[in-house]
Each structure stands twice: as structure tokens, then as C-alpha cells.
Amino acid sequence: MHRDLHVRVILTTDESTQSTLSSDSCEYYQTEIFDQLPSIQASRPEQSTQGLCDVYQGGPEPGESISHGHLSRGAKDKASTQPLKNMVMCIQGKRAARERRKMQISNIGFWESWRRSQSINRKRVWMQMGEALSSLLPWQHTLHAIEGKFGVGVKAYFVFLRYLVYLNLLHCALTWGFILGPTVFYGRSSGSEPLKFGGNDSVLDFFLGSGYLDRSPVFIGFYTRGSLNLPCLNTPLLYLAGIVTIILLSLIMVVRRTIVGYKHTWMLGKRYSVNMSYKIFCGWDFTIQDPASATLKRSFIRNDLKLFLEEQNFFMREAQRTLGQRARLYLLRSILNLIVLSLLGGAFYLIYFATITSQSMIVNYWLLSLVLQYLPPMSITFVNLVLPHIFRKISSFEDYSFTAQVNATLVRSIFLKLASLGIYLFFIFTTKEHLQCMENKFGREMYKLCIFNFLATFCNAFLLNYPRKLVQEKYPTSLLARVWGKQQFLIPFNVLDLVYSQTVSWVGVYYCPLLPLIGTVTLIATFYIQKFAVMRCCVAEQRMFRASSSSVLFHFMLLLGLFMAAVTLGFSFHLQNITLEINMSSCGPFQNGNTVFNVTGVCVGSLPSPAPATLSYLSSEAFALPLILAEIIILTSYVSRGRANQKAIERLKDMLIMSSSDKRFLVKQHATMLRCRNKNRTKVHSAAVVADNWKDPPSTH
């Protein structure tokens, strides 16, 4: 009897312990295991840890269990509203989650169920509308096809080109609203001659910008004072407001896009560790059913892996360099940079010689006259066509990564293009030639640069690249095909052409207001020309590069071109005073002694009494101090926010690292818990065996 009672007590104790572990202490165990996570221990190092077996002996604290229950309910609510496709789990888990949601909906009331269904339907409608609007973007499918075949680098070029098309369309709208529209509605002065094509006009005028185009709205000489002649609402002020608005709005848009791209590049640069296992095992979209889409998706993944392996290979080689190898490499880079500077000096002298020859020689034959007129644009195009290829070969000997080689070639080539354009403008502005309308002369030069740049793009695609591709297809074993090799789409040089054409448009918009319209037409035609050249004539690049940093460099080069346009505009305003002092003839809205300064002065003088004093104070030196203080405060706030965001990013990175440690810890604790349960079951089984032995002792024979 005593033995039965002892065994019964043992069994009751073990069963109660097991039932307590399975039910009563479950919530407490979850709270205590939460306190043992490595992330919690790292944030609270002074807290002592407890073993798993000690957890079983204690009891929960009320505050902790309540807070844990609140967190678990919040997590459940968040998980119940999260879309299934955003949840990281297998398809069976998503099906189970969907069934659980259906059961939850059946347990709640009618109005709550209706509210949830309406919320889901609204999210679905907004998502579908966003996808539909994104599909309406121009050339969206073309960009996807280019990305799948040639990578994100080539796609970045076409995205950049599309952005320039949008920018020029905005410029066209501003030109119509400020300049062309008021001139058309209110008319020009009665003494101006009507616009007709005839007499000495010819087809060459459309290439030279003379004759008919010289009298058309293309150039500044067309816009004279008409019936709209109020003190603060007249043609000169509207013309000035339109040009300044174009420059300022372009500055805001380019700076914003540059900063956003730089922020994205900084966050996802070397500080970001790419999870290649995710790209390999989770990168495929299993909803694809179209073979063409499957091929495109496979190309995306292949190009991304090629890019990652190329970068990792370069970083390994860079880490294995010795001190002597680094010294020899730096010496080689110094010598190559001296060669680059020498080539730039020779290019600038060639542009100077072409400009002097074009202005000094006079030829009566029309073909030679056309060549002489286009001699400076031809020289600039020749220099910009040959030297970037030399820079590309030079950068290949400097042992940079492929992305760094592309960026170095871009920097050198953009300096070449912008400096050559700046030197050409300097020679034009400092000419001693006295013409009837000097402003139209500058506009004609910018017009010829824009037209010749487009003609060079057209000829390069259809007269060079396409015949080269035909020779390689029909005669692949010929000497010419082997010497030429396979054509590749060189991103730096094509981007430079876009930056150069946009810079020409900004520089010449003051003298040629319809240059943005011409630029829009040429850019749209350039898109289809380059699409044909890429898809028909080029092969994919063997070495990939990351397009995010290069996109930032694209917009930074645009910023340099915009700065050159602003400097040119300021010099044009200064040139008006010089023209007025030396009694040179001028045309356009600022003629008959009118300049930017006296026209704005008349407008300011006609305003009510507080306005002139306020504007005078804003333009005085006394306003400089509060303006500088305000800029310092704004910059300090932005710097502080940037540092705070940087610290937040670092904390998030540490949390990502600690989450992996938490997962390993939980797996280890789960294995330990299973072993403890197995031990408890073994003890219960042993106790049962002992009880049986006490009840029925074995018979001795």
C-alpha cells in the first residue's frame, strides 16, 4: 500500500510538471526566452542569463506576461493585414494563412468583415491603377527588353534619354507660355516685315540658320515689342522671365534627381551586402507563363550575377596587391593622366584653329561655304568622337574596376566636351566682327551645333554601325570583319552625346528660344535610332557595371552643363551693356537702348511705394548677412538630419545582424527543449516501469 502510494505520487508529480510546462508556463517561457535573445542581451548586457532548466522552476511576472500578450496580439494583427504575396513563406504556408484568415472572417461580425473586404479591394484597385499607369509610360516595354538583353547599364542610358525628353517638353511649354504665346497673340510691331519664304531663301538656310530662319521665331531677333507694352508686362520682361524660369526649373529638377540618386547609391553602395542566396534561390518569378518573359527574367538574373562576380573578382585582386605593386600602379596612373592633359591641350588648339579659319576665310562656292560654316562644329565633333575612345583605352591600363573605368572615361570626356564648347563660345563672344544682329549670330552657332550633333548620331548608326554589322553577318571570316570585331554599345560616349546636346540647348535657349523644341524632336528621333543600333547592330557587353552610381554621374554632368549655361546667360546680360556703350546694333526684345537692368528698373519704379524699397533691400549687401545665416541654419538642419539618418541606418544594420543571431539561438534553444522533453518522458516511463515492478514483483524460480 505504501509502495502504491509512493508510485502514485511520483506519477502525479511528473504529469503535473509536464502539464504545467505545456500550458501554464508556456507564456512565461516565451517571455523568458525573449529576454535571452542575443539582441536583447546586447542591448542589456548587465542582465544575467538563465538556463533553460531554471526557466521551468520559476513563475511569470504579471507585467511581462501582459506586455508579451500585447505584443503577440499586435504582431498577429499586423500579419493578418499584410498581403500574402509580401509574406516570406512557401506556397503551402500562404495557403494555410489564407484559410486562417477565412476562419477569422467567419468568426467576426458582418460589418467588420465588410470593412476588411473593402479595404482589401481598395488596395487592389490602387495597385492595379499604379501598374496600369506605369505601363503607359513611353517606351516602357522597350526598356524592359533592352534591360533583359544588355543589362541595367544600357537601360540607364535610355532612361536618361527619356528624362531629357520630359525636360525639353517642359521647356517647350514654358517657352510657349512666356515668349511665343504672348508674341503671337499680341503681335509684333507694325514696322516689322512679314514672315515669307522667297527671294534669296534656299534649303541651305535650314542648315545654316540664315535667310528664312533668321526672320522666323527660331531666333531672338523675331521677338520685338508689340502691343503688349505695359511697364511690368511687356515682351522684354516676359522673355527674360521665360529664360530665367527655364534655367531655375532645370536646376531644381536636376539637383533633386542628383541628390535622390546619390542617396540611393550611398545607401546601397559598398555598405550594403548583397544576399546572393536570395537572388539565386528566390529571384525567379514562378508566375511567368510566357516564354519570352521567362527568357527576359533569366537574362535579368544572369546579368546581375555577372555584375556581382566581376566586382568580387576585382576586390579580391585589389586586396592582394603588395606595396611595390601599388607604387608602380600610382606612377603609371600619373603618367597616363599627363598624356590625357596633353591630348586635351591639342584638342583645344584644333578648335581654336577651326574657329579662326571659319571666321576669316570667305568663299563664294556654296559647298565650300557650307563646309567653312560647319568647320567648328565638325572639329568639335571629331575631337569628341576620337578622344573618348583614347581615354577608354587609357583607363583600361589604370587597373580600375569596370564601373570605375566607365566613370573615369565619363569624367575626362565630359571635361573635353564642356571645355571645347566653352572655348568655342569664348571665341564667338570675343570676335571683332560687327553684324546687324549679333544675337542672331550666336543663336545660329548654337543651332548649327545642335543640328550637326544629330546628323553625327544618324550617320554613326546607319553609315557606320549598320554596314559593320552586315559585313560581320555575311562575311564573318573576312579580314575586315575580324579587324572591326563585334559592335558593343559604349555607354559613356552615348551619354556624353546626350549631355553635350542638352548643354547646347541650355546655352543657346536665350538666343534661340525654339531650341528646346528642336531638341525634343532630335531626342525622340535619337531614341529610335539608338534603339535600332542597340537591338540590331550591337552585342551584349561581356563585363557588366552597376548603373546606380553612373546615373548619379550622368546628372552631375548635366549640372555642370547647366552651370555653363548660367554663366553664358550672365555674360550675355553683361554684353548688352557693352553693346550699348560702343553703339553696336542689337536686335530682339532688348534693343533701342533697352537692357535687362533698365527694363527691370522701370518695372520696379512703377510698383507701389513699399515694393521698390523691399526689392532694393533684397538686392543690397545688407540682406546678405541674414541670407547667409538662414542658409547656415538650413544646411545645419539638413546635416543633422543626415547624421541622424546615418545612425539609424547603422542601427538597422546591427538589428539585421542580430536577427540572424536570434534565429540561431532560437533553433539551439528549441533543440535543447526537445531534449529536455525527451528526458522527462524517459523519466516518466522509468517511473511507470518501477511502479509495475512494485505491484507485480517478478517470480523467482
XYZ file of C-alpha atoms in Angstrom:
701
model
C 0.000 0.000 0.000
C 2.810 2.337 0.869
C 4.605 1.407 -2.349
C 1.483 2.111 -4.470
C 1.036 5.462 -2.820
C 4.676 6.383 -3.478
C 4.458 5.453 -7.148
C 1.169 7.317 -7.499
C 2.793 10.420 -6.025
C 5.736 10.160 -8.438
C 3.447 9.795 -11.437
C 1.265 12.664 -10.344
C 4.280 14.885 -9.840
C 5.737 14.130 -13.290
C 2.389 14.512 -15.047
C 1.667 17.777 -13.307
C 5.109 19.037 -14.186
C 4.601 18.132 -17.831
C 1.137 19.658 -17.945
C 2.436 22.803 -16.273
C 5.205 23.066 -18.849
C 2.765 22.587 -21.676
C 0.097 25.023 -20.550
C 0.730 27.228 -17.521
C 4.375 28.087 -18.139
C 4.112 28.495 -21.917
C 3.571 32.227 -21.819
C 6.220 32.671 -19.135
C 8.702 30.582 -21.104
C 8.150 32.722 -24.195
C 8.794 35.866 -22.156
C 11.951 34.476 -20.596
C 13.305 33.173 -23.913
C 12.709 36.643 -25.344
C 14.950 38.069 -22.622
C 17.661 35.543 -23.515
C 17.908 36.559 -27.198
C 21.365 37.846 -28.251
C 19.863 41.112 -29.480
C 18.261 41.739 -26.065
C 21.420 40.712 -24.251
C 23.445 43.089 -26.426
C 21.135 45.976 -25.513
C 21.075 44.987 -21.838
C 24.480 43.447 -21.070
C 24.087 43.871 -17.306
C 21.179 41.413 -17.172
C 22.199 37.901 -16.197
C 21.032 34.989 -18.301
C 19.229 31.948 -17.018
C 19.407 28.390 -18.228
C 16.573 26.539 -19.790
C 16.072 24.294 -16.790
C 15.864 27.320 -14.472
C 13.040 28.649 -16.611
C 10.927 25.654 -15.713
C 11.258 26.279 -11.990
C 10.128 29.915 -11.830
C 6.862 31.720 -12.317
C 5.866 34.563 -14.630
C 5.698 38.164 -13.624
C 2.367 39.819 -14.343
C 3.767 42.809 -16.159
C 5.862 40.755 -18.505
C 3.094 38.383 -19.481
C 0.714 41.229 -20.154
C 3.213 43.069 -22.310
C 4.078 39.920 -24.186
C 0.465 39.208 -24.840
C 0.015 42.719 -26.164
C 2.991 42.338 -28.499
C 1.809 38.994 -29.769
C -1.649 40.367 -30.493
C -0.111 43.349 -32.319
C 2.032 41.051 -34.379
C -0.985 38.914 -35.223
C -2.989 41.954 -36.280
C -0.154 43.148 -38.470
C 0.274 39.718 -40.016
C -3.456 39.457 -40.687
C -3.451 42.674 -42.739
C -0.238 42.003 -44.626
C -0.698 40.874 -48.259
C 0.021 37.211 -48.799
C 2.452 37.820 -51.654
C 4.596 40.001 -49.364
C 4.911 37.283 -46.730
C 8.153 35.308 -46.835
C 6.916 31.703 -46.743
C 6.308 28.781 -49.050
C 3.124 28.343 -51.057
C 1.704 25.820 -48.545
C 2.200 28.336 -45.736
C 0.429 31.034 -47.719
C -2.483 28.684 -48.362
C -2.713 27.902 -44.663
C -2.602 31.620 -43.827
C -5.401 32.266 -46.298
C -7.538 29.558 -44.680
C -6.881 31.017 -41.232
C -7.951 34.438 -42.468
C -11.146 32.974 -43.861
C -11.876 31.372 -40.480
C -11.206 34.675 -38.719
C -13.581 36.467 -41.089
C -16.298 33.898 -40.393
C -15.908 34.422 -36.632
C -16.188 38.211 -36.724
C -19.284 40.313 -37.345
C -20.787 41.315 -40.655
C -19.695 44.946 -40.588
C -16.110 44.113 -39.626
C -15.948 41.539 -42.410
C -17.348 44.057 -44.897
C -14.849 46.711 -43.767
C -11.900 44.365 -44.226
C -13.050 43.236 -47.662
C -13.499 46.837 -48.782
C -10.017 47.721 -47.526
C -8.530 44.820 -49.466
C -10.454 45.786 -52.605
C -9.281 49.403 -52.369
C -5.659 48.333 -52.045
C -6.071 46.009 -55.003
C -7.651 48.733 -57.144
C -4.900 51.233 -56.315
C -2.262 48.624 -57.106
C -3.852 47.844 -60.458
C -4.138 51.550 -61.277
C -0.471 52.063 -60.453
C 0.536 49.157 -62.696
C -1.672 50.497 -65.498
C -0.179 53.992 -65.229
C 3.366 52.617 -65.173
C 2.617 50.610 -68.311
C 1.512 53.836 -70.045
C 4.964 55.388 -69.682
C 6.609 55.889 -73.081
C 8.941 53.109 -74.207
C 8.372 51.058 -71.031
C 8.321 47.684 -72.831
C 11.324 48.708 -74.932
C 13.276 49.495 -71.777
C 12.438 46.083 -70.293
C 13.607 44.335 -73.448
C 16.859 46.328 -73.503
C 17.485 45.606 -69.820
C 16.974 41.880 -70.284
C 19.378 41.654 -73.201
C 22.043 44.240 -72.391
C 21.768 44.862 -68.640
C 20.831 47.797 -66.447
C 23.702 49.958 -67.721
C 22.351 50.257 -71.261
C 18.846 50.686 -69.850
C 20.124 53.590 -67.721
C 21.174 55.383 -70.906
C 17.682 55.132 -72.417
C 16.032 56.122 -69.125
C 18.312 59.164 -69.046
C 17.331 59.981 -72.627
C 13.636 59.727 -71.740
C 14.191 62.066 -68.804
C 15.760 64.632 -71.143
C 12.737 64.362 -73.436
C 10.438 65.186 -70.495
C 12.702 68.082 -69.518
C 12.675 69.570 -73.008
C 8.899 69.199 -73.256
C 8.622 71.244 -70.070
C 10.932 73.834 -71.601
C 8.720 73.978 -74.690
C 5.667 74.644 -72.515
C 7.483 77.457 -70.701
C 8.697 78.928 -73.985
C 5.146 78.960 -75.342
C 3.678 80.447 -72.174
C 6.232 83.221 -71.638
C 7.698 84.011 -75.061
C 5.995 82.640 -78.147
C 2.375 82.775 -76.937
C 2.271 86.488 -75.975
C 4.132 87.384 -79.171
C 1.597 85.503 -81.318
C -1.482 86.852 -79.515
C -0.422 90.466 -79.171
C 1.508 90.703 -82.431
C 4.781 92.315 -83.263
C 5.473 95.952 -84.031
C 3.846 97.374 -87.141
C 7.171 98.123 -88.809
C 8.381 94.518 -88.925
C 8.415 92.697 -92.216
C 6.057 89.731 -92.700
C 7.404 86.203 -92.498
C 7.536 84.759 -96.020
C 9.691 82.193 -97.776
C 11.076 83.501 -101.050
C 13.583 85.771 -102.657
C 17.112 84.756 -101.693
C 15.945 81.986 -99.346
C 17.058 78.415 -100.047
C 17.083 74.962 -98.485
C 20.568 75.626 -97.097
C 19.000 78.172 -94.745
C 17.634 75.280 -92.679
C 21.196 74.017 -92.181
C 22.877 77.399 -91.696
C 20.108 79.144 -89.756
C 20.143 82.125 -92.130
C 17.607 83.673 -94.509
C 14.114 82.467 -93.687
C 15.065 81.043 -90.282
C 16.848 84.268 -89.390
C 13.495 86.090 -89.620
C 11.440 83.297 -88.012
C 10.535 82.765 -84.325
C 13.507 80.411 -84.035
C 15.908 83.236 -83.086
C 15.769 86.159 -80.691
C 15.539 88.821 -83.436
C 11.921 87.888 -84.111
C 10.672 88.947 -80.662
C 10.254 92.716 -80.610
C 7.939 94.956 -78.617
C 4.350 94.738 -79.809
C 1.040 95.963 -78.443
C 1.847 94.386 -75.058
C 3.900 97.280 -73.715
C 2.977 97.824 -70.048
C 5.696 98.799 -67.530
C 5.667 95.381 -65.803
C 4.049 93.334 -68.560
C 5.919 93.629 -71.820
C 7.832 91.452 -74.250
C 11.348 92.031 -72.789
C 10.263 91.148 -69.248
C 8.297 88.095 -70.372
C 11.246 86.963 -72.462
C 13.601 87.366 -69.508
C 11.161 85.648 -67.139
C 10.805 82.672 -69.513
C 14.559 82.133 -69.878
C 15.256 82.521 -66.156
C 12.375 80.164 -65.305
C 13.759 77.537 -67.671
C 17.215 77.743 -66.078
C 15.940 77.745 -62.469
C 13.429 74.948 -63.004
C 16.066 72.851 -64.742
C 18.407 73.484 -61.819
C 15.805 72.344 -59.287
C 14.913 69.194 -61.219
C 18.493 68.161 -61.958
C 19.678 68.847 -58.394
C 16.761 66.910 -56.938
C 17.372 63.927 -59.205
C 21.097 64.019 -58.462
C 20.546 64.102 -54.680
C 17.967 61.311 -54.755
C 20.251 59.153 -56.889
C 23.237 59.863 -54.651
C 21.243 58.964 -51.535
C 20.162 55.699 -53.131
C 23.746 54.952 -54.218
C 25.141 55.779 -50.784
C 22.664 53.520 -49.028
C 23.148 50.627 -51.463
C 26.861 51.078 -52.116
C 29.653 49.089 -50.534
C 27.891 49.256 -47.170
C 25.158 47.003 -48.499
C 25.884 43.300 -48.564
C 24.124 41.611 -51.445
C 22.381 38.410 -50.430
C 23.288 36.238 -53.379
C 21.463 33.214 -51.996
C 18.240 35.213 -52.235
C 18.996 36.182 -55.846
C 19.770 32.579 -56.789
C 17.061 30.680 -54.922
C 14.314 33.325 -54.653
C 14.922 35.503 -57.701
C 12.723 33.556 -60.079
C 9.090 34.543 -60.599
C 7.065 31.322 -60.772
C 4.008 33.126 -62.138
C 5.705 33.623 -65.537
C 3.988 31.669 -68.306
C 5.148 33.461 -71.443
C 8.412 32.027 -72.924
C 9.605 35.493 -73.912
C 9.072 36.761 -70.359
C 10.903 33.733 -68.985
C 13.873 34.433 -71.253
C 13.844 38.065 -70.179
C 13.759 37.168 -66.477
C 16.595 34.687 -66.932
C 18.646 37.411 -68.583
C 17.996 39.738 -65.616
C 19.329 37.177 -63.154
C 22.330 36.288 -65.339
C 23.363 39.922 -65.781
C 23.034 40.587 -62.050
C 25.198 37.589 -61.190
C 27.810 38.590 -63.780
C 27.967 42.060 -62.272
C 28.402 40.719 -58.734
C 31.101 38.226 -59.713
C 33.001 40.878 -61.680
C 33.044 43.228 -58.698
C 34.064 40.498 -56.249
C 36.900 39.412 -58.538
C 38.260 42.963 -58.715
C 38.032 43.475 -54.939
C 39.976 40.245 -54.369
C 42.726 41.311 -56.771
C 42.835 44.768 -55.193
C 43.229 43.319 -51.689
C 46.163 41.121 -52.799
C 48.316 43.988 -54.119
C 51.677 44.491 -52.479
C 53.261 47.847 -51.607
C 55.542 47.739 -54.661
C 52.632 46.968 -56.968
C 50.681 49.897 -55.556
C 53.611 52.277 -56.069
C 54.088 51.171 -59.696
C 50.345 51.484 -60.300
C 50.228 55.060 -58.943
C 53.228 56.028 -61.079
C 51.570 54.562 -64.166
C 48.351 56.453 -63.435
C 50.266 59.740 -63.093
C 51.933 59.252 -66.481
C 48.625 58.375 -68.136
C 46.983 61.489 -66.672
C 49.764 63.641 -68.156
C 49.051 62.055 -71.545
C 45.351 62.886 -71.112
C 46.186 66.531 -70.367
C 48.383 66.733 -73.472
C 45.591 65.355 -75.645
C 43.154 67.883 -74.201
C 45.537 70.755 -74.977
C 45.904 69.609 -78.590
C 42.114 69.323 -78.965
C 41.565 72.857 -77.712
C 44.133 74.262 -80.139
C 42.411 72.447 -83.024
C 39.083 74.056 -82.101
C 40.749 77.465 -81.921
C 42.317 76.998 -85.362
C 38.988 75.858 -86.880
C 37.123 78.840 -85.403
C 39.675 81.376 -86.675
C 39.687 79.783 -90.143
C 35.875 79.752 -90.337
C 35.624 83.444 -89.474
C 38.496 84.715 -91.618
C 38.026 82.891 -94.926
C 35.340 83.954 -97.436
C 34.397 81.557 -100.272
C 31.750 82.136 -102.958
C 31.136 78.477 -103.844
C 28.154 77.216 -101.823
C 29.600 73.817 -100.895
C 32.881 75.206 -99.611
C 30.970 77.950 -97.817
C 28.802 75.310 -96.126
C 31.903 73.347 -95.061
C 33.531 76.504 -93.690
C 30.380 77.386 -91.771
C 30.338 73.940 -90.218
C 34.107 73.710 -89.700
C 33.999 74.482 -85.922
C 31.127 72.006 -85.253
C 32.946 69.414 -87.363
C 36.161 69.969 -85.396
C 34.344 69.708 -82.071
C 32.537 66.541 -83.187
C 35.773 64.991 -84.486
C 37.582 65.703 -81.228
C 34.666 64.401 -79.168
C 34.480 61.273 -81.323
C 38.154 60.272 -81.285
C 39.492 61.290 -77.882
C 36.894 59.453 -75.727
C 37.978 56.175 -77.367
C 41.578 57.005 -76.492
C 40.505 57.822 -72.941
C 38.733 54.465 -72.786
C 41.920 52.634 -73.784
C 43.918 54.644 -71.268
C 41.509 53.841 -68.426
C 41.850 50.114 -69.179
C 45.569 50.314 -68.226
C 44.860 52.031 -64.891
C 43.516 48.840 -63.263
C 40.215 50.209 -62.009
C 37.011 48.230 -61.672
C 34.846 48.257 -64.759
C 32.408 50.720 -63.199
C 35.301 52.974 -62.161
C 36.748 52.761 -65.695
C 33.418 53.877 -67.136
C 33.186 56.739 -64.654
C 36.788 57.879 -65.288
C 36.165 57.900 -69.034
C 32.970 59.848 -68.458
C 34.698 62.486 -66.321
C 37.530 63.043 -68.796
C 35.255 63.068 -71.789
C 32.728 65.438 -70.279
C 35.539 67.814 -69.391
C 36.630 67.589 -73.020
C 33.126 68.265 -74.355
C 32.233 71.092 -71.997
C 35.654 72.726 -72.261
C 35.605 72.550 -76.061
C 32.143 74.123 -76.083
C 33.280 76.792 -73.625
C 36.324 77.673 -75.724
C 34.183 77.876 -78.843
C 31.754 80.219 -77.086
C 34.639 82.360 -75.874
C 35.941 82.765 -79.430
C 32.463 83.677 -80.665
C 31.837 86.255 -77.943
C 35.246 87.900 -78.368
C 35.001 88.224 -82.142
C 35.593 91.680 -83.614
C 33.018 91.170 -86.335
C 30.214 93.771 -86.434
C 26.946 92.403 -87.762
C 23.459 93.813 -87.964
C 22.152 91.427 -85.308
C 24.845 89.872 -83.112
C 22.298 87.956 -81.014
C 21.064 86.003 -84.041
C 24.671 85.144 -84.899
C 25.171 83.440 -81.524
C 21.843 81.668 -81.940
C 22.861 80.391 -85.368
C 26.054 78.908 -83.945
C 24.124 77.005 -81.269
C 21.581 75.918 -83.871
C 24.333 74.522 -86.103
C 25.899 72.652 -83.164
C 22.541 71.032 -82.353
C 21.822 70.045 -85.954
C 25.304 68.691 -86.621
C 25.294 66.641 -83.412
C 22.071 64.926 -84.525
C 23.465 64.340 -88.024
C 26.548 62.751 -86.486
C 24.352 60.377 -84.456
C 22.348 59.445 -87.547
C 25.428 58.819 -89.703
C 27.152 56.839 -86.966
C 24.174 54.475 -86.694
C 23.249 53.960 -90.354
C 26.510 54.622 -92.210
C 28.971 53.020 -89.803
C 27.400 50.587 -87.323
C 24.823 49.005 -89.611
C 27.256 48.302 -92.509
C 29.673 46.919 -89.951
C 27.001 44.522 -88.697
C 26.127 43.453 -92.256
C 29.778 42.666 -93.000
C 30.002 40.549 -89.841
C 26.814 38.642 -90.730
C 27.585 37.962 -94.399
C 31.374 37.678 -94.274
C 32.241 36.650 -90.706
C 35.645 35.198 -91.665
C 36.837 38.175 -93.705
C 39.762 40.335 -92.639
C 37.594 43.439 -92.318
C 35.125 41.652 -90.013
C 37.935 40.360 -87.801
C 39.566 43.791 -87.593
C 36.334 45.585 -86.767
C 35.163 42.997 -84.265
C 31.734 42.866 -82.700
C 29.967 46.147 -82.076
C 29.161 46.989 -78.454
C 27.044 49.810 -77.115
C 29.535 52.124 -75.416
C 27.540 53.774 -72.659
C 29.988 56.594 -71.742
C 30.221 58.019 -75.262
C 26.494 57.907 -75.918
C 25.714 59.534 -72.575
C 28.246 62.245 -73.371
C 26.410 62.996 -76.600
C 23.170 63.472 -74.655
C 24.804 65.733 -72.065
C 26.506 67.730 -74.797
C 23.288 68.229 -76.781
C 21.364 69.263 -73.668
C 24.124 71.701 -72.693
C 23.969 73.245 -76.165
C 20.198 73.598 -75.747
C 20.568 75.369 -72.394
C 23.365 77.623 -73.598
C 21.518 78.676 -76.759
C 17.971 78.962 -75.407
C 18.421 82.715 -74.807
C 19.408 83.372 -78.428
C 17.304 80.579 -79.943
C 14.060 80.188 -77.924
C 12.784 77.279 -80.041
C 15.922 75.245 -79.419
C 14.119 73.115 -76.761
C 11.527 72.167 -79.405
C 14.289 71.225 -81.830
C 15.973 69.300 -79.010
C 12.778 67.387 -78.226
C 12.369 66.282 -81.841
C 16.024 65.276 -82.153
C 15.968 63.381 -78.834
C 12.874 61.380 -79.814
C 14.500 60.550 -83.141
C 17.728 59.699 -81.288
C 15.831 57.228 -79.086
C 14.621 55.213 -82.062
C 17.968 55.489 -83.833
C 19.826 54.201 -80.783
C 17.215 51.516 -80.219
C 17.837 50.274 -83.745
C 21.596 50.444 -83.212
C 21.408 48.524 -79.935
C 18.902 45.819 -80.861
C 20.124 45.263 -84.424
C 23.818 46.124 -84.510
C 25.250 45.562 -81.019
C 26.030 42.587 -78.815
C 25.846 42.469 -75.022
C 28.837 43.685 -73.044
C 30.869 40.872 -71.507
C 31.670 42.951 -68.433
C 28.760 44.489 -66.577
C 28.741 47.564 -64.366
C 26.359 48.928 -61.784
C 24.149 51.660 -63.199
C 23.199 53.428 -59.954
C 26.488 55.292 -59.447
C 26.763 56.054 -63.151
C 23.244 57.523 -63.182
C 24.329 59.942 -60.461
C 27.327 60.864 -62.600
C 25.040 61.428 -65.609
C 23.015 64.027 -63.720
C 26.102 65.596 -62.176
C 27.439 66.179 -65.688
C 24.093 67.735 -66.571
C 24.571 70.021 -63.586
C 27.935 71.128 -64.961
C 26.324 71.866 -68.326
C 23.605 73.882 -66.608
C 26.261 75.859 -64.733
C 27.925 76.676 -68.045
C 24.556 77.847 -69.422
C 24.039 80.098 -66.386
C 27.497 81.638 -66.826
C 26.788 82.206 -70.516
C 23.468 83.876 -69.670
C 25.169 86.209 -67.208
C 27.803 87.094 -69.782
C 25.030 87.827 -72.291
C 23.489 90.345 -69.891
C 26.887 91.962 -69.464
C 27.333 92.016 -73.239
C 24.162 94.083 -73.600
C 25.743 96.938 -71.638
C 28.908 96.703 -73.750
C 26.833 96.796 -76.939
C 25.007 99.864 -75.663
C 28.265 101.641 -74.752
C 30.005 101.087 -78.104
C 26.796 101.716 -80.108
C 26.699 98.256 -81.655
C 23.484 97.212 -83.347
C 21.344 94.724 -81.455
C 18.001 93.114 -82.113
C 15.255 91.278 -80.291
C 13.347 92.480 -77.229
C 16.361 94.309 -75.790
C 17.057 96.910 -78.448
C 16.851 100.701 -78.818
C 18.863 101.208 -75.628
C 16.952 98.612 -73.585
C 18.867 96.190 -71.389
C 17.896 93.711 -68.709
C 18.778 96.185 -65.959
C 16.947 99.289 -67.171
C 13.818 97.332 -68.215
C 13.548 95.741 -64.772
C 14.325 99.117 -63.207
C 11.379 100.730 -64.973
C 9.107 97.937 -63.760
C 10.315 98.223 -60.169
C 9.897 102.024 -60.249
C 6.269 101.709 -61.331
C 5.328 99.497 -58.367
C 3.685 100.918 -55.187
C 5.932 102.592 -52.626
C 6.708 99.586 -50.293
C 7.686 97.285 -53.168
C 10.697 99.238 -54.575
C 12.184 99.685 -51.098
C 11.721 95.990 -50.344
C 13.265 94.880 -53.625
C 16.126 97.326 -53.142
C 16.814 95.870 -49.704
C 16.667 92.299 -51.020
C 19.221 93.135 -53.722
C 21.534 95.092 -51.380
C 24.536 93.902 -49.384
C 22.680 94.395 -46.085
C 20.451 91.420 -46.937
C 23.477 89.179 -47.479
C 24.099 88.590 -43.747
C 20.599 87.305 -42.840
C 20.561 85.296 -46.057
C 23.861 83.628 -45.145
C 22.612 82.955 -41.606
C 19.421 81.392 -42.949
C 21.441 79.204 -45.317
C 23.701 78.125 -42.438
C 20.672 77.179 -40.320
C 19.076 75.231 -43.169
C 22.320 73.441 -44.019
C 22.925 72.639 -40.343
C 19.460 71.131 -40.031
C 19.967 69.029 -43.146
C 23.394 67.887 -41.967
C 21.940 66.965 -38.580
C 19.141 65.030 -40.239
C 21.663 63.290 -42.451
C 23.754 62.234 -39.473
C 20.671 61.057 -37.614
C 19.591 59.030 -40.656
C 23.091 57.586 -40.906
C 22.958 56.473 -37.276
C 19.502 54.996 -37.843
C 20.800 53.077 -40.849
C 23.699 51.731 -38.803
C 21.302 50.632 -36.053
C 19.111 48.879 -38.625
C 22.154 47.080 -39.991
C 23.066 45.943 -36.475
C 19.493 44.752 -35.995
C 19.718 42.721 -39.196
C 22.919 41.129 -37.942
C 21.428 40.393 -34.526
C 18.299 38.897 -36.070
C 20.397 36.144 -37.620
C 21.953 35.519 -34.186
C 18.484 35.372 -32.666
C 17.428 32.763 -35.206
C 20.433 30.568 -34.432
C 19.814 30.971 -30.701
C 16.149 30.027 -31.013
C 16.990 26.946 -33.052
C 19.510 25.901 -30.393
C 17.026 26.504 -27.586
C 14.353 24.575 -29.442
C 16.689 21.606 -29.768
C 17.546 21.842 -26.050
C 13.856 21.979 -25.150
C 13.166 18.870 -27.234
C 15.988 17.035 -25.457
C 14.592 18.071 -22.062
C 11.147 16.819 -23.020
C 12.603 13.522 -24.179
C 14.407 13.208 -20.830
C 11.172 13.918 -18.958
C 9.345 11.302 -20.977
C 12.143 8.839 -20.254
C 11.824 9.550 -16.510
C 8.056 9.057 -16.605
C 8.481 5.807 -18.476
C 11.089 4.617 -15.957
C 8.817 5.546 -13.074
C 5.986 3.576 -14.658
C 8.229 0.567 -15.050
C 9.294 0.816 -11.437
C 5.648 1.024 -10.345
C 4.804 -2.076 -12.316
C 7.691 -3.883 -10.710
C 6.495 -2.858 -7.257
C 2.950 -4.000 -7.980
C 3.849 -7.321 -9.619
C 7.281 -8.441 -8.480
C 8.852 -10.993 -10.766
C 8.527 -14.573 -9.652
C 11.696 -16.366 -8.690
C 12.158 -19.839 -9.979
